[in-house]
mmCIF file of C-alpha atoms in Angstrom:
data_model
loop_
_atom_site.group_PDB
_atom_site.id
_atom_site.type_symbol
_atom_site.label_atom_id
_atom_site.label_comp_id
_atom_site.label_asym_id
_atom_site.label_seq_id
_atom_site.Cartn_x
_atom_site.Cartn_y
_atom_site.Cartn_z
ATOM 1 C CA UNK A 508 -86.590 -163.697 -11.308
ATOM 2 C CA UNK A 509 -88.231 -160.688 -12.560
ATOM 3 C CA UNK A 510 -91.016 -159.479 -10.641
ATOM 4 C CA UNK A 511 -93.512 -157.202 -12.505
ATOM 5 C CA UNK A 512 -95.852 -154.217 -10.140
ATOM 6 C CA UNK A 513 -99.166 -152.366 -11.872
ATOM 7 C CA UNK A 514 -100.467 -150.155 -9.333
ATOM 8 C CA UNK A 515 -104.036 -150.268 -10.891
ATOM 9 C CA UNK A 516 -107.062 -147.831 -10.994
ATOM 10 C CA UNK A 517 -109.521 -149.534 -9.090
ATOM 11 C CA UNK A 518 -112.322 -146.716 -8.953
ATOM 12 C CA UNK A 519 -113.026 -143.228 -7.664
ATOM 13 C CA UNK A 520 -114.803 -141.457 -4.364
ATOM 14 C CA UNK A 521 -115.664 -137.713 -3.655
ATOM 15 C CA UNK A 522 -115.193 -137.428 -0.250
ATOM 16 C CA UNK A 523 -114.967 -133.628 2.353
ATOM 17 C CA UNK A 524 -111.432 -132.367 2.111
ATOM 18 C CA UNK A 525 -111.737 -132.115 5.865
ATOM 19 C CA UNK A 526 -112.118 -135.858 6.791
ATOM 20 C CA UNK A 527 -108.373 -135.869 5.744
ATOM 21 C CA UNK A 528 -107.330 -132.254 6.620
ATOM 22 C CA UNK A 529 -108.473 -131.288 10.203
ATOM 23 C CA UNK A 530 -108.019 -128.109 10.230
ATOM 24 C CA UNK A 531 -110.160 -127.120 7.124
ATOM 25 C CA UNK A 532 -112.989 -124.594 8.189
ATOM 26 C CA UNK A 533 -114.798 -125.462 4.293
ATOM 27 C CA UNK A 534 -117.332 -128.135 3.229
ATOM 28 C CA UNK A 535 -115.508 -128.268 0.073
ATOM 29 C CA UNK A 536 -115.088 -131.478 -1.102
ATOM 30 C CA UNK A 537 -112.133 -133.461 -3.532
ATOM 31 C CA UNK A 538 -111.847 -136.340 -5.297
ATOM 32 C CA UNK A 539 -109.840 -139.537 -4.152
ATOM 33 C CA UNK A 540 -108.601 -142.059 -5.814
ATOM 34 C CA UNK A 541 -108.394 -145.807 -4.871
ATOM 35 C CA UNK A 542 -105.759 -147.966 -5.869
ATOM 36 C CA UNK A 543 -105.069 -151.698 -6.192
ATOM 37 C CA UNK A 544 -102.199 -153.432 -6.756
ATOM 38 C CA UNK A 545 -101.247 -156.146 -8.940
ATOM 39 C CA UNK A 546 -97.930 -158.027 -8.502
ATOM 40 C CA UNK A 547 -96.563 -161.027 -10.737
ATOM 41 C CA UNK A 548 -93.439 -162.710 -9.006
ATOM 42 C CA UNK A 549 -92.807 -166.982 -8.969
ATOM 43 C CA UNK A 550 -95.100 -167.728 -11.339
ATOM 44 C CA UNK A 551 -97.930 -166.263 -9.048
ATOM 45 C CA UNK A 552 -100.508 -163.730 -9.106
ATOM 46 C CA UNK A 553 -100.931 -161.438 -6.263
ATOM 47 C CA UNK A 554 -103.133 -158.503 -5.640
ATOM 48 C CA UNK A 555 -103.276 -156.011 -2.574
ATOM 49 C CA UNK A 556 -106.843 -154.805 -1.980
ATOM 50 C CA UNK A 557 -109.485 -155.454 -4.623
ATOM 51 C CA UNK A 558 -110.601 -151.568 -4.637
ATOM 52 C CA UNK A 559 -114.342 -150.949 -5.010
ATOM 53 C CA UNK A 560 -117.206 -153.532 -6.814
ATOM 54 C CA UNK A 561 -117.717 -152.239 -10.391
ATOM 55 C CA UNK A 562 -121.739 -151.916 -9.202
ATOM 56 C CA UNK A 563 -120.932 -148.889 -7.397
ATOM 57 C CA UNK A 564 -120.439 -146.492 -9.457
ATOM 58 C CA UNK A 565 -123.993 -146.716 -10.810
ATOM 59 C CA UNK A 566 -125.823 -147.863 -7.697
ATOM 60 C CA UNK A 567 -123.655 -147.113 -4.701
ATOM 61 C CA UNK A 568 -126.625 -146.573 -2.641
ATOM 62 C CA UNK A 569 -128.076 -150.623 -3.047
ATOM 63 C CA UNK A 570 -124.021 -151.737 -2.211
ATOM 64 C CA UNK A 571 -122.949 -149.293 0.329
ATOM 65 C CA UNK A 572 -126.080 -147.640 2.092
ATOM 66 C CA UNK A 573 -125.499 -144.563 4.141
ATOM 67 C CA UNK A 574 -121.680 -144.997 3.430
ATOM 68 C CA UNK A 575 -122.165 -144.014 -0.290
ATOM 69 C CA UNK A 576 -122.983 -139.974 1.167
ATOM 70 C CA UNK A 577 -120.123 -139.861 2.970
ATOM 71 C CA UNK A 578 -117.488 -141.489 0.438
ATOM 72 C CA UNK A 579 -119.341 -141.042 -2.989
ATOM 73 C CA UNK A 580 -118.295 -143.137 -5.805
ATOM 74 C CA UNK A 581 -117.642 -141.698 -9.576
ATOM 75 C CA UNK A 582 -118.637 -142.936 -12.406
ATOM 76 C CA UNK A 583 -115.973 -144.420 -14.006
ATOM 77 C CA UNK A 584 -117.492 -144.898 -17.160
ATOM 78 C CA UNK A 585 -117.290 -148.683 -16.731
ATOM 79 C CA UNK A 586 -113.440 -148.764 -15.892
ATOM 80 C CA UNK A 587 -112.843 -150.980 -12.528
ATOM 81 C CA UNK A 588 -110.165 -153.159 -11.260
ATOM 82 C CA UNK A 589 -111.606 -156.206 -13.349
ATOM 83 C CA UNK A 590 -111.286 -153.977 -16.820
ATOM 84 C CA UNK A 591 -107.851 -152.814 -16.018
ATOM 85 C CA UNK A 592 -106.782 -156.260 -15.157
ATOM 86 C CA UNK A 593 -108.152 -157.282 -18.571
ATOM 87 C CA UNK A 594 -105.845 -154.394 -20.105
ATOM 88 C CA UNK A 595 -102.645 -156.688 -18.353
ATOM 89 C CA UNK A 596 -104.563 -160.033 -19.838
ATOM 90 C CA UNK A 597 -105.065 -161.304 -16.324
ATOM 91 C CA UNK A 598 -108.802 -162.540 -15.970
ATOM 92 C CA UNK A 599 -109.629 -163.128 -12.393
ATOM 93 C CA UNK A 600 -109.508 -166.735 -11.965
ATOM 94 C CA UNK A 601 -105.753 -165.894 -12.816
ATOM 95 C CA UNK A 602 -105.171 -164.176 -9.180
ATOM 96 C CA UNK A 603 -103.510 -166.578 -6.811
ATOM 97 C CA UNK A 604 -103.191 -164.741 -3.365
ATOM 98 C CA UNK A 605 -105.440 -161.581 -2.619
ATOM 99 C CA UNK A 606 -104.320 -159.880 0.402
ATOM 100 C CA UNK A 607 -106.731 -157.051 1.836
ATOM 101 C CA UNK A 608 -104.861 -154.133 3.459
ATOM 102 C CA UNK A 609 -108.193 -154.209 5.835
ATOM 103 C CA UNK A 610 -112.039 -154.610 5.074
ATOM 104 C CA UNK A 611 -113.853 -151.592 4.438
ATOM 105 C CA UNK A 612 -115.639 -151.673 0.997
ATOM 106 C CA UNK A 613 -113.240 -149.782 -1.129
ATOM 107 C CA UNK A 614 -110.832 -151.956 -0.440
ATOM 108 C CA UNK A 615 -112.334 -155.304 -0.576
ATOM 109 C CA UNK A 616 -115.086 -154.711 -2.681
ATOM 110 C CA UNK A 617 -114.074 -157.081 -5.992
ATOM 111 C CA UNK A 618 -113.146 -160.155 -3.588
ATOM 112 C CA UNK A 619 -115.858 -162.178 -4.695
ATOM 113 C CA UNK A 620 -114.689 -162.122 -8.026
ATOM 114 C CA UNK A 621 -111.564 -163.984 -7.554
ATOM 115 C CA UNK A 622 -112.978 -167.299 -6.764
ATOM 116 C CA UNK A 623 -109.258 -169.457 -7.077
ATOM 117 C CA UNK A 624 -107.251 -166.656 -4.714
ATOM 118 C CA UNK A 625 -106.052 -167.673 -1.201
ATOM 119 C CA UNK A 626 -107.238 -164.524 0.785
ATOM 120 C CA UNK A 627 -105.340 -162.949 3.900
ATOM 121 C CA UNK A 628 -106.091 -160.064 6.031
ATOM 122 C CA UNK A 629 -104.873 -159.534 9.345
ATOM 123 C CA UNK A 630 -106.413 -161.244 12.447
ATOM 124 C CA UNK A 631 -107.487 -157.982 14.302
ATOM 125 C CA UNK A 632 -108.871 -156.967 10.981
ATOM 126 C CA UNK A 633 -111.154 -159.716 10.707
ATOM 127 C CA UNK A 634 -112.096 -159.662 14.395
ATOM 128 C CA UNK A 635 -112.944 -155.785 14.173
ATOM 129 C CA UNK A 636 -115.046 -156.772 10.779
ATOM 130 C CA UNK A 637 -116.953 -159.186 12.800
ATOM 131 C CA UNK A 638 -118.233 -156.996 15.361
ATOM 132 C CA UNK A 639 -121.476 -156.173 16.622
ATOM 133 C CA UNK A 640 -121.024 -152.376 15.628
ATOM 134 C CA UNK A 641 -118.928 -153.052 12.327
ATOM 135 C CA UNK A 642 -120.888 -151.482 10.101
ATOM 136 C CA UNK A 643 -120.450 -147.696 12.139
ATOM 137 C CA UNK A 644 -117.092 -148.805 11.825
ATOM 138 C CA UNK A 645 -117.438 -148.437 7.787
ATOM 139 C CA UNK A 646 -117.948 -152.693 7.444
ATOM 140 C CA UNK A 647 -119.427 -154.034 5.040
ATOM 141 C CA UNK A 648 -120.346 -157.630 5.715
ATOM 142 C CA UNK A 649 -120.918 -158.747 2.395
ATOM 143 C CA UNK A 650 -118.005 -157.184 0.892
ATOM 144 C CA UNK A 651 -115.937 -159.571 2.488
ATOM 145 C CA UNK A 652 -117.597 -162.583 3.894
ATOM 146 C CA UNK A 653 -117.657 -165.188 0.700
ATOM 147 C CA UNK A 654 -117.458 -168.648 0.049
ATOM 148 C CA UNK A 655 -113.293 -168.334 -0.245
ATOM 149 C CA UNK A 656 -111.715 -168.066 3.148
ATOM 150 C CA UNK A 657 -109.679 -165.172 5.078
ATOM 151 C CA UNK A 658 -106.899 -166.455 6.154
ATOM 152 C CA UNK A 659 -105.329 -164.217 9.715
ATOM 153 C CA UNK A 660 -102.112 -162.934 9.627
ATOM 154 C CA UNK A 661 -101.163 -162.923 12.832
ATOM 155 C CA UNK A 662 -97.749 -161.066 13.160
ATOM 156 C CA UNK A 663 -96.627 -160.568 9.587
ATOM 157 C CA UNK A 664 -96.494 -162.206 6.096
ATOM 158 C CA UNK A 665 -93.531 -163.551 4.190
ATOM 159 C CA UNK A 666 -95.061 -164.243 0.958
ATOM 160 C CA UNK A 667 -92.393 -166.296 -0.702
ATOM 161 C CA UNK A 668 -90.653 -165.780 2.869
ATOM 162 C CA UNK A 669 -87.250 -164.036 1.105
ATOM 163 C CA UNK A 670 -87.994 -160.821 2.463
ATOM 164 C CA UNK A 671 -89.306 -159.710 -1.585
ATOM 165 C CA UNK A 672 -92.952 -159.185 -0.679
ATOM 166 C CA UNK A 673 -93.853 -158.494 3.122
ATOM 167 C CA UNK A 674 -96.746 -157.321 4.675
ATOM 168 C CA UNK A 675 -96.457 -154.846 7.365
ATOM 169 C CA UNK A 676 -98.563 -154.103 10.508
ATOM 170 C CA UNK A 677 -99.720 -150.133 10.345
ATOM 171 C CA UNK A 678 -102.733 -150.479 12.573
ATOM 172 C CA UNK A 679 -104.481 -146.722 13.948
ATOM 173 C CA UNK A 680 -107.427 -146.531 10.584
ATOM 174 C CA UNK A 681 -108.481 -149.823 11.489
ATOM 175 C CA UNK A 682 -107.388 -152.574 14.144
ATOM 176 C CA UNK A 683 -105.470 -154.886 11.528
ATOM 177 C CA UNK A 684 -104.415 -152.461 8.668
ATOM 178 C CA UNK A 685 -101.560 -153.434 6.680
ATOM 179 C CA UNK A 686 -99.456 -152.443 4.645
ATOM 180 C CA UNK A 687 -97.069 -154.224 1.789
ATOM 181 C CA UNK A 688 -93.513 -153.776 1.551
ATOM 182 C CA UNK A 689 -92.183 -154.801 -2.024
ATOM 183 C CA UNK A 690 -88.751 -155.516 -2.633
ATOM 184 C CA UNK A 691 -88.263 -154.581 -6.507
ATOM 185 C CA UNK A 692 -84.473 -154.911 -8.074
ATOM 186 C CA UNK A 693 -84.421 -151.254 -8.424
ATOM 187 C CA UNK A 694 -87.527 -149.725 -6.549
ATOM 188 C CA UNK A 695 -88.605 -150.356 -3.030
ATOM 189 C CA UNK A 696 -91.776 -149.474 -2.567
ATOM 190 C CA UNK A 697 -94.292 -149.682 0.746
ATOM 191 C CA UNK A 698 -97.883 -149.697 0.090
ATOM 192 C CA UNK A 699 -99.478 -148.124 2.720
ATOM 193 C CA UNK A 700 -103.127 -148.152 1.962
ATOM 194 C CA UNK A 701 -105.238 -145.933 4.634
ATOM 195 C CA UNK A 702 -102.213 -146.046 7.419
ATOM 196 C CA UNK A 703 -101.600 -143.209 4.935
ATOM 197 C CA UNK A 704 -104.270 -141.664 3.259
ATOM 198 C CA UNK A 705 -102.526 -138.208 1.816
ATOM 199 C CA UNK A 706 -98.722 -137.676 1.299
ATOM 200 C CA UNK A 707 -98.971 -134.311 3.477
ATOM 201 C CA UNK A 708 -100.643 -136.063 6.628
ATOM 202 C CA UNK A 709 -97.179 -137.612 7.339
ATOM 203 C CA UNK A 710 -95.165 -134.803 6.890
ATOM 204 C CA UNK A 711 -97.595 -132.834 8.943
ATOM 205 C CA UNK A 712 -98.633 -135.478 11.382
ATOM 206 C CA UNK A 713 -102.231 -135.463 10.417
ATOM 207 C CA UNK A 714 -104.499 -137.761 11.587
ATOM 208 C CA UNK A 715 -107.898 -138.285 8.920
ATOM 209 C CA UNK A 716 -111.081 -137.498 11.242
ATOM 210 C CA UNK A 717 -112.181 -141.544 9.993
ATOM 211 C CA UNK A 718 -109.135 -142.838 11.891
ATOM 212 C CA UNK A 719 -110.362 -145.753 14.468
ATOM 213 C CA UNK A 720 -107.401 -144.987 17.040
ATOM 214 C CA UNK A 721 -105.523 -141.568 16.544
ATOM 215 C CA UNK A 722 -102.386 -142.670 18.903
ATOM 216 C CA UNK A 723 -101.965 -146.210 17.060
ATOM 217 C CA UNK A 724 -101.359 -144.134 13.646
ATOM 218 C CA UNK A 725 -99.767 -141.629 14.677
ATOM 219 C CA UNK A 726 -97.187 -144.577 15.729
ATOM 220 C CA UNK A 727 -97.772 -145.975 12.638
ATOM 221 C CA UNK A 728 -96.584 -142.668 10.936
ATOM 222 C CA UNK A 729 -93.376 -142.871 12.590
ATOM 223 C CA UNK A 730 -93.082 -146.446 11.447
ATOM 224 C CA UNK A 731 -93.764 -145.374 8.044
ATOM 225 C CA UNK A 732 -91.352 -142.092 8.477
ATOM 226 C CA UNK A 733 -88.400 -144.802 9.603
ATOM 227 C CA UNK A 734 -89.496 -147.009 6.785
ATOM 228 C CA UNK A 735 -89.396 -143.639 4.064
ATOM 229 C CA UNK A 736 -85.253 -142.706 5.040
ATOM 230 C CA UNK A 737 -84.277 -146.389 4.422
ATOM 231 C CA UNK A 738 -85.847 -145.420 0.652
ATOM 232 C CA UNK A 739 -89.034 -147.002 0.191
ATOM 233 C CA UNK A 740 -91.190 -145.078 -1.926
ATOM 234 C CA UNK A 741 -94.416 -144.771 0.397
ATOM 235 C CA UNK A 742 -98.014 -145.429 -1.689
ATOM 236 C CA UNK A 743 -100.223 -143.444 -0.541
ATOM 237 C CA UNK A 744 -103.949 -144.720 0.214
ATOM 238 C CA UNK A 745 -106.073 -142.195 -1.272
ATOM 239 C CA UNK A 746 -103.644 -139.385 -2.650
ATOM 240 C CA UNK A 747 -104.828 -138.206 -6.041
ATOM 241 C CA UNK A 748 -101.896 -136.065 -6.947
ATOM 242 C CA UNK A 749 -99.623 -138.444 -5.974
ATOM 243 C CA UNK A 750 -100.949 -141.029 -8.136
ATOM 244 C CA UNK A 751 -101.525 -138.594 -10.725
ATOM 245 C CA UNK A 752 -98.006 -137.600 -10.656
ATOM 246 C CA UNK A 753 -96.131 -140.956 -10.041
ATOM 247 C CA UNK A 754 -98.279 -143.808 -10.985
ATOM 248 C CA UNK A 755 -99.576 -143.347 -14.192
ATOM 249 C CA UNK A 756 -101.377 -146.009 -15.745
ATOM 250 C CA UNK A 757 -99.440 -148.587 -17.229
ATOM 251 C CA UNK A 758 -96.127 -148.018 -15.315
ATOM 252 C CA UNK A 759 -94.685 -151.136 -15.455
ATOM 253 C CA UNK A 760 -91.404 -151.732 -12.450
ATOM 254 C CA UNK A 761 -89.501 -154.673 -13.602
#
């Protein structure tokens, strides 16, 4: 059973360099990509995270408020995770299971469109999302509260439940964040999401200044260190030379 992967382009922020690099004096500010992924395997159609709504990148202000100064969204002439779905010829009633790596809005943000999905995210996730002070915690309630059910992951998920597609527990950004472990015949790879925003914050134990609980990632980093030597290839949440390097559009692992 082949499984196909598309790690796809689903929009673009401008965020400080300094939220990620703590030691950086400068104001100076970088761009960051954000990444869905798309994974056919059984005859079903799964993505991890649904990136950012395509109304963004011309109005971030009316979706994302305040948020929208701190993690500014690029115009991406149009191109979102719905359009580069299209480019695969998946439309999204198509998607069968959309799991959410956690619930801030670039991450969540085309849920609504997938109206046939079966939607997971992990039970701490959705508990943190559903507090009083979510939205200083970067929640968006309308991002993620529709008409389809979450469904809690309490410990971890077995999609097909032979150890092919997995997620993982990598809490410390959020509460619940998760990421997906992906068994390919000749590629292992974990997605990490925002357990691990930049490639270099692992190797130099850096912990983004949006992190909820500093100690719970740094655990997760070691988890994600073990996880690395048995030869995953580790996704990166937000790492725009990483993506621009290894996952170039279109990369197809069969």
């Amino acid at each position: 059973k082949k499984m196909k992967l598309y790690f796809l382009n689903s929009g673009r922020v401008e965020m400080k360099k300094k939220i990620f690099i703590p030691n950086l004096k400068t104001d100076e500010k970088f761009q960051l990509p954000v990444i869905s992924t798309y994974i056919n395997y059984k005859k079903t159609n799964i993505l991890f995270d649904t990136g950012c709504h395509p109304s963004v990148e011309t109005n971030p202000e009316k979706r994302w408020g305040g948020l929208s100064k701190i993690m500014t969204p690029i115009n991406m002439n149009g191109k979102n995770l719905i359009t580069e779905l299209s480019s695969i010829g998946i439309s999204p009633d198509d998607i069968d299971i959309v799991i959410n790596s956690h619930l801030h809005p670039d991450h969540c943000g085309c849920n609504e469109f997938f109206k046939n999905a079966e939607f997971y995210c992990h039970k701490k996730e959705f508990q943190s999302a559903n507090e009083t002070k979510a939205s200083q915690m970067g929640y968006i309630k309308n991002e993620w509260d529709l008409p389809m059910p979450l469904k809690q992951i309490k410990q971890s998920y077995d999609v097909f439940n032979d150890s092919r597609i997995v997620t993982i527990n990598l809490p410390g950004h959020t509460p619940g964040s998760i990421g997906l472990m992906v068994n390919l015949e000749h590629n292992k790879f974990l997605i990490a999401s925002d357990a691990l925003s930049l490639e270099r914050n692992l190797d130099r134990d850096e912990i983004p200044k949006n992190a909820w609980n500093p100690n719970l990632l740094l655990k997760s980093y070691k988890e994600l260190m073990k996880i690395k030597k048995s030869g995953f290839t580790i996704v990166c949440g937000h790492d725009d030379t990483q993506w621009k390097n290894k996952l170039k559009m279109g990369i197809t692992y069969k």
